[in-house]
Tab-separated table of C-alpha atoms and ligand atoms in Angstrom:
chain	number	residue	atom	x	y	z
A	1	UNK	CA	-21.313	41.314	-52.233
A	2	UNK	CA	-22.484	43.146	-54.578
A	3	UNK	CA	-24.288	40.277	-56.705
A	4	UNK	CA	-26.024	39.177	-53.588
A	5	UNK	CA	-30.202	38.743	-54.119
A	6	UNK	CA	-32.824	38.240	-51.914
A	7	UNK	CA	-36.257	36.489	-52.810
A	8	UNK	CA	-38.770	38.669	-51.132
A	9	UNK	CA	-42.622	36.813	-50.552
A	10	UNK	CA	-45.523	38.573	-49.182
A	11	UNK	CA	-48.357	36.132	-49.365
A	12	UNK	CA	-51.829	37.392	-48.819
A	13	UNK	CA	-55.063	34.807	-48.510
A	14	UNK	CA	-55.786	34.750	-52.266
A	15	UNK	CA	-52.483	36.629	-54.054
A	16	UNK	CA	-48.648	36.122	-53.971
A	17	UNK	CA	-46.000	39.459	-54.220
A	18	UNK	CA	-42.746	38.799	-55.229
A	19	UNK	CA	-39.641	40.515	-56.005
A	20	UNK	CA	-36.103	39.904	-56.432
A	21	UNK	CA	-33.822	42.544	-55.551
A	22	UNK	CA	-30.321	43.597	-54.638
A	23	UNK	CA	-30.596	44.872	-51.080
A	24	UNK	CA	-27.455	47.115	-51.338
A	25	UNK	CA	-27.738	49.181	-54.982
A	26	UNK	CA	-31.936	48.460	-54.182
A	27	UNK	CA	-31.898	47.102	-58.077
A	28	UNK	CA	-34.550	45.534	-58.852
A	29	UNK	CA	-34.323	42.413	-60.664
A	30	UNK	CA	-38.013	40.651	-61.191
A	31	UNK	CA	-41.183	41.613	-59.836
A	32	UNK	CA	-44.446	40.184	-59.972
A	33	UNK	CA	-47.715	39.310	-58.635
A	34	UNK	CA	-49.832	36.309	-58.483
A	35	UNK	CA	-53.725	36.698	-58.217
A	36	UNK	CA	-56.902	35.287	-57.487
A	37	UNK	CA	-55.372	31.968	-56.034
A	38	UNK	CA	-57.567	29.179	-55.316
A	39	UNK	CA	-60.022	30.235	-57.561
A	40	UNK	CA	-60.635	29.852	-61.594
A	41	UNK	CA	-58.815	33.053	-62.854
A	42	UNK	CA	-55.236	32.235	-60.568
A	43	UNK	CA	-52.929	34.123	-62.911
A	44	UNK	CA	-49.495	34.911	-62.344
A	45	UNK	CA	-47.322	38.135	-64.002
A	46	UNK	CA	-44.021	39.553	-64.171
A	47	UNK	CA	-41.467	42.095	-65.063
A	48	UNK	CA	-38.382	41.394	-66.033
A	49	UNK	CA	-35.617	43.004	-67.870
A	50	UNK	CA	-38.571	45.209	-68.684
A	51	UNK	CA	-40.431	42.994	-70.557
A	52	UNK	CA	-44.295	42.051	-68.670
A	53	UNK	CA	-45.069	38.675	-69.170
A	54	UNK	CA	-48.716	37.044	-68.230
A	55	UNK	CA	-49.334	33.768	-67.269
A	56	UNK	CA	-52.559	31.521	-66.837
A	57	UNK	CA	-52.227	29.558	-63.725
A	58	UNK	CA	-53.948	26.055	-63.811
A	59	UNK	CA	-58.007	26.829	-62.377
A	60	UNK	CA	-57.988	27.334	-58.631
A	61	UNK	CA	-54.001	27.264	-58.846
A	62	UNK	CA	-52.604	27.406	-55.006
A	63	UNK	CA	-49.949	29.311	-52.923
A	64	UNK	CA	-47.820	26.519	-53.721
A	65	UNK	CA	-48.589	25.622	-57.249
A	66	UNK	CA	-47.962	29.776	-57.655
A	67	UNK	CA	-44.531	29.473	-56.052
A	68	UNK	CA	-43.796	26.002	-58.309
A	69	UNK	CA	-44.095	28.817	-61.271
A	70	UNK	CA	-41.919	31.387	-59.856
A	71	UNK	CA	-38.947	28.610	-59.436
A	72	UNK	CA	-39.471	28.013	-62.906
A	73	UNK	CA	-39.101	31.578	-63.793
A	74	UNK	CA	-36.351	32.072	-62.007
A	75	UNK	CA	-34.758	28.990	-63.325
A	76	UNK	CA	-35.345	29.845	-67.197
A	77	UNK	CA	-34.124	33.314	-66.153
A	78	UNK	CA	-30.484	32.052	-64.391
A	79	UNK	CA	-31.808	34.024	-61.374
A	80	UNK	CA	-31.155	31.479	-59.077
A	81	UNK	CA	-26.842	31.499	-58.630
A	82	UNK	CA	-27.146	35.173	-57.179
A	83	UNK	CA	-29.897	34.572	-54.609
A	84	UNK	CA	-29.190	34.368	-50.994
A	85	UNK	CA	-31.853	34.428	-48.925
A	86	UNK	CA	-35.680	34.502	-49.188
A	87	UNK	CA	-37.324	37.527	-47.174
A	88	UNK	CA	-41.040	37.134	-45.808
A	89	UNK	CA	-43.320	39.815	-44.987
A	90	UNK	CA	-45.096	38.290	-42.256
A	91	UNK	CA	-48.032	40.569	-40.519
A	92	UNK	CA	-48.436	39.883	-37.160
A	93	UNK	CA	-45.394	38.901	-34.737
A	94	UNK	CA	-47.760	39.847	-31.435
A	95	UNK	CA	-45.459	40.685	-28.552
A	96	UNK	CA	-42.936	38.200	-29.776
A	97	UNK	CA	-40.836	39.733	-32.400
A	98	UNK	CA	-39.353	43.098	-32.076
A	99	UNK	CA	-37.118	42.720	-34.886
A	100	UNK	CA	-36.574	40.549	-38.148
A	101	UNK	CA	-35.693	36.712	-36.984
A	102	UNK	CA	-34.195	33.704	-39.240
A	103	UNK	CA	-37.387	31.334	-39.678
A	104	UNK	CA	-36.653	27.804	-37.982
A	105	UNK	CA	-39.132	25.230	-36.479
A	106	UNK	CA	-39.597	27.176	-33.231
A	107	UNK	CA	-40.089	30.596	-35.153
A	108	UNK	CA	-42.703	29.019	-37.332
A	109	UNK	CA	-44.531	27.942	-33.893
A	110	UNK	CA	-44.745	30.841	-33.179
A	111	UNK	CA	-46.052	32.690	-35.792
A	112	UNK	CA	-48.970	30.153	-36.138
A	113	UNK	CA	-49.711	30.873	-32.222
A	114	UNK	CA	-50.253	34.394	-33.353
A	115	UNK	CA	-52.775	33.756	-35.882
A	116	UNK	CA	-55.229	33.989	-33.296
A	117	UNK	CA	-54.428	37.972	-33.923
A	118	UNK	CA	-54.653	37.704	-37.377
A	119	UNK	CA	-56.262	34.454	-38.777
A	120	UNK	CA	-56.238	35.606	-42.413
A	121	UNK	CA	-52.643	36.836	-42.660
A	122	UNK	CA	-50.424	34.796	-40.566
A	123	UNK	CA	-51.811	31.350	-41.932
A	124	UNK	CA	-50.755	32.570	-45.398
A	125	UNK	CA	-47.691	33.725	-44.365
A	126	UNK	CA	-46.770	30.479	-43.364
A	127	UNK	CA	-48.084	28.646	-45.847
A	128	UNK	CA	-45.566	30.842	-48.114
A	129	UNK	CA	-42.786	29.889	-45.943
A	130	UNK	CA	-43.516	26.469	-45.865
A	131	UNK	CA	-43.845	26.660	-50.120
A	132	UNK	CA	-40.846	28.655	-50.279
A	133	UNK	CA	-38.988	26.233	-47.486
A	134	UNK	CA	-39.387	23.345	-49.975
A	135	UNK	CA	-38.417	25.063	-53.150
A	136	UNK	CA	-35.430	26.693	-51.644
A	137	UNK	CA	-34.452	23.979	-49.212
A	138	UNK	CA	-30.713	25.954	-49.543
A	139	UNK	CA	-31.790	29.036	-48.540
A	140	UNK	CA	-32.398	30.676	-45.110
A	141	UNK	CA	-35.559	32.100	-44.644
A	142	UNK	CA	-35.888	35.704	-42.882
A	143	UNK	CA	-39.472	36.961	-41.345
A	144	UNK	CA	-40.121	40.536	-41.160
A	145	UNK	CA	-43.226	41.597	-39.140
A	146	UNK	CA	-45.266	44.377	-40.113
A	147	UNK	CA	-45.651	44.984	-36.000
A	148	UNK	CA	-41.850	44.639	-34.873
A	149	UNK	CA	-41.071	48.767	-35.227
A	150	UNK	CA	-43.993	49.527	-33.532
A	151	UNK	CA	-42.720	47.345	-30.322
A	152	UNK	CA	-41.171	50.478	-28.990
A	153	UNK	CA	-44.896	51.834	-27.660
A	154	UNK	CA	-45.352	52.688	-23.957
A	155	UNK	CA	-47.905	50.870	-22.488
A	156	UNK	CA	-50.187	54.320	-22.224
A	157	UNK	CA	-50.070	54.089	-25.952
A	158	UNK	CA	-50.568	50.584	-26.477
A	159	UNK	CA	-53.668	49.921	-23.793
A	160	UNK	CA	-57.033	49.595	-24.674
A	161	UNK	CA	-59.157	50.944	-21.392
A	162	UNK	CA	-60.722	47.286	-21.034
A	163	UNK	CA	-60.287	44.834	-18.163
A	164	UNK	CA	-56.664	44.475	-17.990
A	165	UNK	CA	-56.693	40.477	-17.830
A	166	UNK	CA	-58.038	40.572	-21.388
A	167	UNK	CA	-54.083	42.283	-22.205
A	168	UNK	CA	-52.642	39.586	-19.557
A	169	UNK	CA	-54.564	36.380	-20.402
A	170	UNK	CA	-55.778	36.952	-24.571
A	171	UNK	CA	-52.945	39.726	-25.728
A	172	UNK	CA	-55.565	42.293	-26.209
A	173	UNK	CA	-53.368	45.509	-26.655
A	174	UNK	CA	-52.734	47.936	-29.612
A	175	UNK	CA	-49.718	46.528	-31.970
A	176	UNK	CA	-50.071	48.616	-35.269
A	177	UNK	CA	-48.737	47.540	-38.605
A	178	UNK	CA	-47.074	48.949	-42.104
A	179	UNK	CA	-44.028	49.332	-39.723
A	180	UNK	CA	-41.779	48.161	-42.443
A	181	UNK	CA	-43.228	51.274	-44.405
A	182	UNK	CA	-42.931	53.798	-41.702
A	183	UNK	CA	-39.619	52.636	-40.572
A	184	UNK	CA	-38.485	53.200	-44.327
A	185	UNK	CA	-39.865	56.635	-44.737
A	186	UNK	CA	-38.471	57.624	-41.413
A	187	UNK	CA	-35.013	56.686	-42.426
A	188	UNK	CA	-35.161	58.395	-45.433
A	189	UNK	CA	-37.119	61.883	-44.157
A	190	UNK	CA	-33.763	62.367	-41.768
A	191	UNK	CA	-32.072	62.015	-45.100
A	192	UNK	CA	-33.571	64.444	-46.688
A	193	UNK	CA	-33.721	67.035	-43.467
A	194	UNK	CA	-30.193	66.238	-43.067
A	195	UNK	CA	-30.838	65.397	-39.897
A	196	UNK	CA	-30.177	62.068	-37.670
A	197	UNK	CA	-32.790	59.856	-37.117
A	198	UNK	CA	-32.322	59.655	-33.085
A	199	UNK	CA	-32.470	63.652	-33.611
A	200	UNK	CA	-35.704	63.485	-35.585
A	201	UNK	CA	-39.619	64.309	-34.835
A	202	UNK	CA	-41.618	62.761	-37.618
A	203	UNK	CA	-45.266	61.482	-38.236
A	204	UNK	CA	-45.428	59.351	-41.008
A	205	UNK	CA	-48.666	58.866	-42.565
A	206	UNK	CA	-49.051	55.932	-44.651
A	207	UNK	CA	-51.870	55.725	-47.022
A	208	UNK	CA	-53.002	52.614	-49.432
A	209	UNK	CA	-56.328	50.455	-49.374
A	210	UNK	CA	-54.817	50.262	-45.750
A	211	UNK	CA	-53.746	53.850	-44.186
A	212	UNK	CA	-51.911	54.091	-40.878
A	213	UNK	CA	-50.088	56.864	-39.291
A	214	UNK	CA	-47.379	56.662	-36.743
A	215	UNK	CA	-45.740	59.246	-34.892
A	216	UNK	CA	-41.761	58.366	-35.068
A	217	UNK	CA	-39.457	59.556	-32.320
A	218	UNK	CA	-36.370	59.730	-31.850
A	219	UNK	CA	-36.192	56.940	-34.632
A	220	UNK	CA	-38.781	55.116	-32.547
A	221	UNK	CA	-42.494	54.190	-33.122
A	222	UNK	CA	-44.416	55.731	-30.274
A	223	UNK	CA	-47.740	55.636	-31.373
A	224	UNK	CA	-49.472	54.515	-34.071
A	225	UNK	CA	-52.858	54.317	-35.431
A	226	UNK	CA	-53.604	50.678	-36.462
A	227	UNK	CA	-54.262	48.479	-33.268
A	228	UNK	CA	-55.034	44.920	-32.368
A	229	UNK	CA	-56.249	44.500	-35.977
A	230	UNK	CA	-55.481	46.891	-39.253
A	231	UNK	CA	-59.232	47.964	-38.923
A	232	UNK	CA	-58.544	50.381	-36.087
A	233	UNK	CA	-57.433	54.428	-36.823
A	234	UNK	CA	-58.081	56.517	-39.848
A	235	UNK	CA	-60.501	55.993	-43.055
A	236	UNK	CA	-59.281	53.292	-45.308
A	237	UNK	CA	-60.452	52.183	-48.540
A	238	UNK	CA	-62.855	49.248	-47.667
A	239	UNK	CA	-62.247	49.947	-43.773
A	240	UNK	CA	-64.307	52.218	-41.686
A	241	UNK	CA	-61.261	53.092	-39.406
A	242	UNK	CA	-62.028	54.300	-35.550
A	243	UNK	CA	-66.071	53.869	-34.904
A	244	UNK	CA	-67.931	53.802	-31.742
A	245	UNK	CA	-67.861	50.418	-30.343
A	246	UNK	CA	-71.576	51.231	-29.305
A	247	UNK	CA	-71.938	50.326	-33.076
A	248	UNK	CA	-71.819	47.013	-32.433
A	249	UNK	CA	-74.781	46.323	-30.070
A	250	UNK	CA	-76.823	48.777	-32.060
A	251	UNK	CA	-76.536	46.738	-35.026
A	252	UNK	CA	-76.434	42.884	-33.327
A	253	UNK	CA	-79.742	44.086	-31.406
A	254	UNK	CA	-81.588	46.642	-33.424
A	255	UNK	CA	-80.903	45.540	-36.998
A	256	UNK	CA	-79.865	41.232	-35.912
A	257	UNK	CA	-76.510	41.385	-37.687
A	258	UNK	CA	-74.136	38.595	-36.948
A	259	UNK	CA	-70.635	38.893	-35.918
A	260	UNK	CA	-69.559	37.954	-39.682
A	261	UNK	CA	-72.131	40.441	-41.190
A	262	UNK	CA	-70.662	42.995	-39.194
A	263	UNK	CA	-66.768	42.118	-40.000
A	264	UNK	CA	-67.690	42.129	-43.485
A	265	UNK	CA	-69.591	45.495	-42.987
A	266	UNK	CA	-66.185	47.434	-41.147
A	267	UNK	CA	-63.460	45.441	-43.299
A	268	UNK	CA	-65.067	45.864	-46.664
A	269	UNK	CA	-68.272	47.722	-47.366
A	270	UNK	CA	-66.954	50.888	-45.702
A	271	UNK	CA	-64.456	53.383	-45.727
A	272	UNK	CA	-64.551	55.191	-49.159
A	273	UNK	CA	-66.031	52.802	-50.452
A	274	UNK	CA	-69.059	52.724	-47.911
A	275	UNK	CA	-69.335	56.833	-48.019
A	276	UNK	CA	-68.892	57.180	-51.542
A	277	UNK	CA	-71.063	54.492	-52.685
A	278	UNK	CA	-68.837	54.438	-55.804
A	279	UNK	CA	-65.610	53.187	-54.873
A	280	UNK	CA	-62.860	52.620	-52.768
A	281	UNK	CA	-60.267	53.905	-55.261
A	282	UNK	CA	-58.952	57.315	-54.464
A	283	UNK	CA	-57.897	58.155	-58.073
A	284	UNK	CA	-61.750	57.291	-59.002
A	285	UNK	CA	-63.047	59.526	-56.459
A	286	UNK	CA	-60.909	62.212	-57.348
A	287	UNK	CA	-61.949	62.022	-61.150
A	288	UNK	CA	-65.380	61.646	-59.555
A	289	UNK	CA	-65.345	65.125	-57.190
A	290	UNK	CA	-63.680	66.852	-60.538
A	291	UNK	CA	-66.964	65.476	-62.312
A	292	UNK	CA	-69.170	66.805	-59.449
A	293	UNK	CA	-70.014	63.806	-57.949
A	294	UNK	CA	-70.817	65.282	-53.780
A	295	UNK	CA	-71.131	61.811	-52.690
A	296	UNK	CA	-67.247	61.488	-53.924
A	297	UNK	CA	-66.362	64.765	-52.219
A	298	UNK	CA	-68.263	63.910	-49.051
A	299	UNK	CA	-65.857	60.408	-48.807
A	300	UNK	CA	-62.528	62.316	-49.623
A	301	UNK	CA	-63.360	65.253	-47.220
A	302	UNK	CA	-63.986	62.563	-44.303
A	303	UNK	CA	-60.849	60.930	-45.196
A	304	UNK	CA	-58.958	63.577	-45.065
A	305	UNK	CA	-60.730	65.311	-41.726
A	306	UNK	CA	-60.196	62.094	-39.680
A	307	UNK	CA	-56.614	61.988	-41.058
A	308	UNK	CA	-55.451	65.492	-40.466
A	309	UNK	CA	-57.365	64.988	-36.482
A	310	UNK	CA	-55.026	61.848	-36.380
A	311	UNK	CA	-51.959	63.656	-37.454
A	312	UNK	CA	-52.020	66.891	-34.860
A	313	UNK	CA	-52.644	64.266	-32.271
A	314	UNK	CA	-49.497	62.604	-32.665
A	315	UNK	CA	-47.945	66.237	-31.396
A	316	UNK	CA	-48.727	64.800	-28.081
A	317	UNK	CA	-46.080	61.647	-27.690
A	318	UNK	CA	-43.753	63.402	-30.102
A	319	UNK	CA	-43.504	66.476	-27.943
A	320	UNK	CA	-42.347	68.378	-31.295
A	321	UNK	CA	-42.786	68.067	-34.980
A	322	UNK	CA	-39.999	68.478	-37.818
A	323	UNK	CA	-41.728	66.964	-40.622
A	324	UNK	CA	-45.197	65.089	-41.941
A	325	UNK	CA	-44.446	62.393	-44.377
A	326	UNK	CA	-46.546	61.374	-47.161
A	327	UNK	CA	-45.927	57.510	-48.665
A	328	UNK	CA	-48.505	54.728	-49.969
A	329	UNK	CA	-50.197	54.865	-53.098
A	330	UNK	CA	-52.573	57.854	-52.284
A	331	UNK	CA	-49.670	59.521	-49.934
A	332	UNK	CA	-47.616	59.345	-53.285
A	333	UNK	CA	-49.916	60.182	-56.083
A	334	UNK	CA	-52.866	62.265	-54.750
A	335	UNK	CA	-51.451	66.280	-54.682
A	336	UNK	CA	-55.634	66.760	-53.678
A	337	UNK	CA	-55.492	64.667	-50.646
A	338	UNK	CA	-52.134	66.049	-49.690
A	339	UNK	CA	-53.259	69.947	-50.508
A	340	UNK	CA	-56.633	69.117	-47.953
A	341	UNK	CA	-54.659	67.624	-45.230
A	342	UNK	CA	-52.228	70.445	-45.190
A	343	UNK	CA	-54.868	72.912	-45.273
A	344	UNK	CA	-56.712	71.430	-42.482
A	345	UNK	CA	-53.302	71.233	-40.391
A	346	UNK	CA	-52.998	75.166	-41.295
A	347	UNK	CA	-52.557	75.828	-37.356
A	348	UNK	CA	-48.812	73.871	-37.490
A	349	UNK	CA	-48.236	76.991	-39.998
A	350	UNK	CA	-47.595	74.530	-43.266
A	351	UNK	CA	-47.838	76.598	-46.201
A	352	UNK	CA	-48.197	74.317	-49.538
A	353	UNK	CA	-46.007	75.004	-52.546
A	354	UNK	CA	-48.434	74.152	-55.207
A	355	UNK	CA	-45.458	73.579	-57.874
A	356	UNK	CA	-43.382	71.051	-55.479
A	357	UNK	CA	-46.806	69.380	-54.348
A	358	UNK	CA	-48.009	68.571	-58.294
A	359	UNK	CA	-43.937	67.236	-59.101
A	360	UNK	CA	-43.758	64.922	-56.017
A	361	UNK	CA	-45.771	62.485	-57.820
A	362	UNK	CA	-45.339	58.751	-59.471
A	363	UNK	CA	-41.920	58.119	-57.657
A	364	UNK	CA	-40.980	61.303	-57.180
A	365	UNK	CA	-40.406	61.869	-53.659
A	366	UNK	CA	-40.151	66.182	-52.299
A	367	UNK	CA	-40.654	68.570	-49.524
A	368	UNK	CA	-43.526	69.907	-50.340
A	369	UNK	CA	-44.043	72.973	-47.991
A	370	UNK	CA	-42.442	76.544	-48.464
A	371	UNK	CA	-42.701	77.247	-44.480
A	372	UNK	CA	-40.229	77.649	-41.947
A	373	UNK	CA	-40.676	75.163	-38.911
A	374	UNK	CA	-42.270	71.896	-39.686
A	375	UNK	CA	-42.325	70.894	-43.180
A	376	UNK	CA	-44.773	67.924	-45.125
A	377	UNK	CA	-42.711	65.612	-47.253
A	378	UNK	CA	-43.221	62.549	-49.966
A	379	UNK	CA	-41.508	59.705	-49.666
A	380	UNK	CA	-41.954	56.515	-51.995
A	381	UNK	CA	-42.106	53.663	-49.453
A	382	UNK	CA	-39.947	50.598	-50.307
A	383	UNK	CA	-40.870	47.517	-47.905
A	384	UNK	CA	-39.139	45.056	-49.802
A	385	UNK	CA	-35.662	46.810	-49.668
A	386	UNK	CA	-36.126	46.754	-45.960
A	387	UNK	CA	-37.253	43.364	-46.381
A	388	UNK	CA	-33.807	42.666	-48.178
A	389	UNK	CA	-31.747	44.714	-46.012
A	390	UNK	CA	-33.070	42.747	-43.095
A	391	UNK	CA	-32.515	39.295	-44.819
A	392	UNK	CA	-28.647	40.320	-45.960
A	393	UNK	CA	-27.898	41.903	-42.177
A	394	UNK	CA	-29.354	38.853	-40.485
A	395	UNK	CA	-27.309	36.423	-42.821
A	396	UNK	CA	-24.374	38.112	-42.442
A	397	UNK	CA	-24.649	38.366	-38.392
A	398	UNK	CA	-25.158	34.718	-38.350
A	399	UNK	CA	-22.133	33.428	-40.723
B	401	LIG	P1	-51.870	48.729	-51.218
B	401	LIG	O1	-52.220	49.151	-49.819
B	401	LIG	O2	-52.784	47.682	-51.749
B	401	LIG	O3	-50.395	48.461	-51.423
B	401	LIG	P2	-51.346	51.148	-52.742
B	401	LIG	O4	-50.283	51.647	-51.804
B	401	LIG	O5	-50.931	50.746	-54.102
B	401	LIG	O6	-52.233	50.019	-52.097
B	401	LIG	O7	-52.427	52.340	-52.854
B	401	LIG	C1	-53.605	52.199	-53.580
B	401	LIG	C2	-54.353	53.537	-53.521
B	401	LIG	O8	-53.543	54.550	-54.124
B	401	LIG	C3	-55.676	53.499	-54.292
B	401	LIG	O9	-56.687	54.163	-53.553
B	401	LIG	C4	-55.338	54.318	-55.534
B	401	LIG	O10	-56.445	54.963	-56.086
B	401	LIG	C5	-54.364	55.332	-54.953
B	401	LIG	N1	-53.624	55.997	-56.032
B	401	LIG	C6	-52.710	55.466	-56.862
B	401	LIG	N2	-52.332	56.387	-57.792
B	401	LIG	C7	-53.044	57.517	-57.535
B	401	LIG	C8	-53.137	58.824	-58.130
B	401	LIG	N3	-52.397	59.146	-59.192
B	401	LIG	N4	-53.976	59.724	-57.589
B	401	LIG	C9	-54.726	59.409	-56.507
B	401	LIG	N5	-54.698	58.209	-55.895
B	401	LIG	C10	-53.879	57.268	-56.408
């Protein structure tokens, strides 16, 4: 059992993650990422056994042709004997899938239905399954939708107050996403509170060049802040997060911007980016503020305002709080971000310890609160173990 590996695959429109891992010790075998697919700079790159290795894909290299290498690495590398499944993060599974599913012909139906909910994620998802379905023809193939956890939401959380036939007829409704993350932090929060999960009160806050926060009960997404699309909730990196729709006519009819103008606009010319004028990197802002720059101050302020507001909301499904969790690549790193949220949520009575805030960084996960009552946490999120984990249970139910 022990030797078991699964092939996890998240494909995004232009780049390919990929990691091999053991889903019980979590071990890590290869990892890698290939870029800037379908254009003249695809490259592909890997670590294994510690070494990085680069590779120059052929100009305007595709999904496919990217995939073609990684068979060839894992051939050269005897990877292949040990593998037992291929895992695919897959972003939007609409109403359909609450939980992980074994990809067949029906499965893949329905996952290019949904692409009407997300027609530059799902589409590349299942061209990776397709790629992958060729190159492992021996393999199953497991899907694991970023919007399965959050399939637990009540109806008053995942409405939008529009005509209801638009839910009925087109699907419009909240679904949220990063659930593989937030499921994975939750999990390992009532860990570390030595708690169980169906006894725990969490809001998990995850934050990357996408941020989301969910409020977890009971084990249980019950709100969450991403909705029909991953543009909805708090500031992002390139996203502008919650805005007043009224936005919309006031730029179509005052200042003539398309429909495509505007998606560009919201998707990626806001956010930090858009307030800072400088970039959408948090660690560059930071060095930034430390410089002086108030125009990088101004953007992580907002961030972090909108994001505490979204947090001491969640109070209302959850009822009661035992802990705040910290993951993604600012949740992880940035002791700043987490020292201004904390502050701002001063009325929950968190008190920051400054020495456990600056050591739970670059893996290392900590509470990092010296108060009694609720306490803030960091977790390092893992989506492909859950990936795994998902891909070994779901094998092992069906043999
Ligand atoms: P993705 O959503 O693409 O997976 P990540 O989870 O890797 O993104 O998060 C990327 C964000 O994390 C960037 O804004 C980056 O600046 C930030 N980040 C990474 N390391 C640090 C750090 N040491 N301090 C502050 N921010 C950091």
């Amino acid at each position: 059992m022990s030797q078991q590996h699964v092939l996890v695959l998240n494909c995004g429109s232009s780049s390919l993650k990929f990691a091999i891992l053991n889903p019980h010790t979590a071990t890590v075998v290869l990892s890698g990422l290939a870029e800037c697919l379908g254009s003249d700079t695809a490259r592909l790159s890997y670590r294994f056994n510690n070494i990085k290795t680069a590779i120059n894909l052929a100009p305007k290299a595709s999904h496919q042709q990217a995939i073609a290498t990684l068979v060839d690495i894992i051939k050269e590398n005897d990877l292949a004997q040990h593998l037992v499944a291929v895992g695919h993060r897959v972003v939007h599974g609409g109403e359909h899938f609450t939980r992980s599913v074994i990809i067949d012909a029906a499965i893949k139906k329905v996952i290019a239905q949904t692409a009407n909910l997300a027609p530059l994620h799902n589409p590349a998802n299942l061209i990776g399954i397709e790629a992958a379905e060729l190159a492992f023809a021996n393999l199953p193939q497991i899907a694991v939708f970023d919007t399965a956890f959050h399939q637990t939401m009540s109806a008053e959380a995942y409405l939008y107050a529009l005509p209801y036939s638009l839910y009925e007829k087109e699907g419009v409704r909240r679904y949220g996403f990063h659930g593989t993350s937030h499921f994975y932090v939750a999990q390992q929060a009532a860990t570390m509170l030595k708690k169980s999960i169906t006894d725990s009160y969490l809001i998990s806050a995850h934050l990357g060049n996408g941020c989301s926060v969910c409020a977890i009960k009971q084990g249980q997404s019950v709100d969450t802040s991403m909705g029909l699309t991953p543009l909805e909730g708090v500031v992002m990196g390139t996203r502008s997060g919650d805005i007043d729709p009224g936005l919309f006519s006031f730029l179509t009819q005052q200042l003539g911007y398309s429909a495509v103008t505007i998606d560009t606009l919201l998707n990626k010319e806001s956010g930090l980016l858009g307030l800072s004028q400088l970039s959408n990197d948090c660690r560059t802002l930071e060095e930034a503020h430390y410089a002086g720059n108030l125009q990088a101050t101004l953007a992580l302020d907002v961030f972090c305002y909108r994001l505490a507001k979204q947090i001491a909301a969640y109070v209302v499904p959850l009822g009661e709080l035992d802990a705040i969790i910290f993951t993604g690549g600012i949740g992880e790193n940035s002791s700043l971000i987490r020292e201004k949220v904390l502050t701002l949520l001063r009325f929950f009575g968190f008190t920051l310890d400054n020495d456990a805030n600056l050591a739970a960084r670059f893996g290392q996960s900590g509470v990092i609160t010296a108060n009694e009552g609720p306490c803030a946490l960091v977790i390092p999120t893992n989506e492909e173990l859950v990936i795994a984990q998902d891909a070994a249970q779901l094998i092992k139910e069906a043999n």
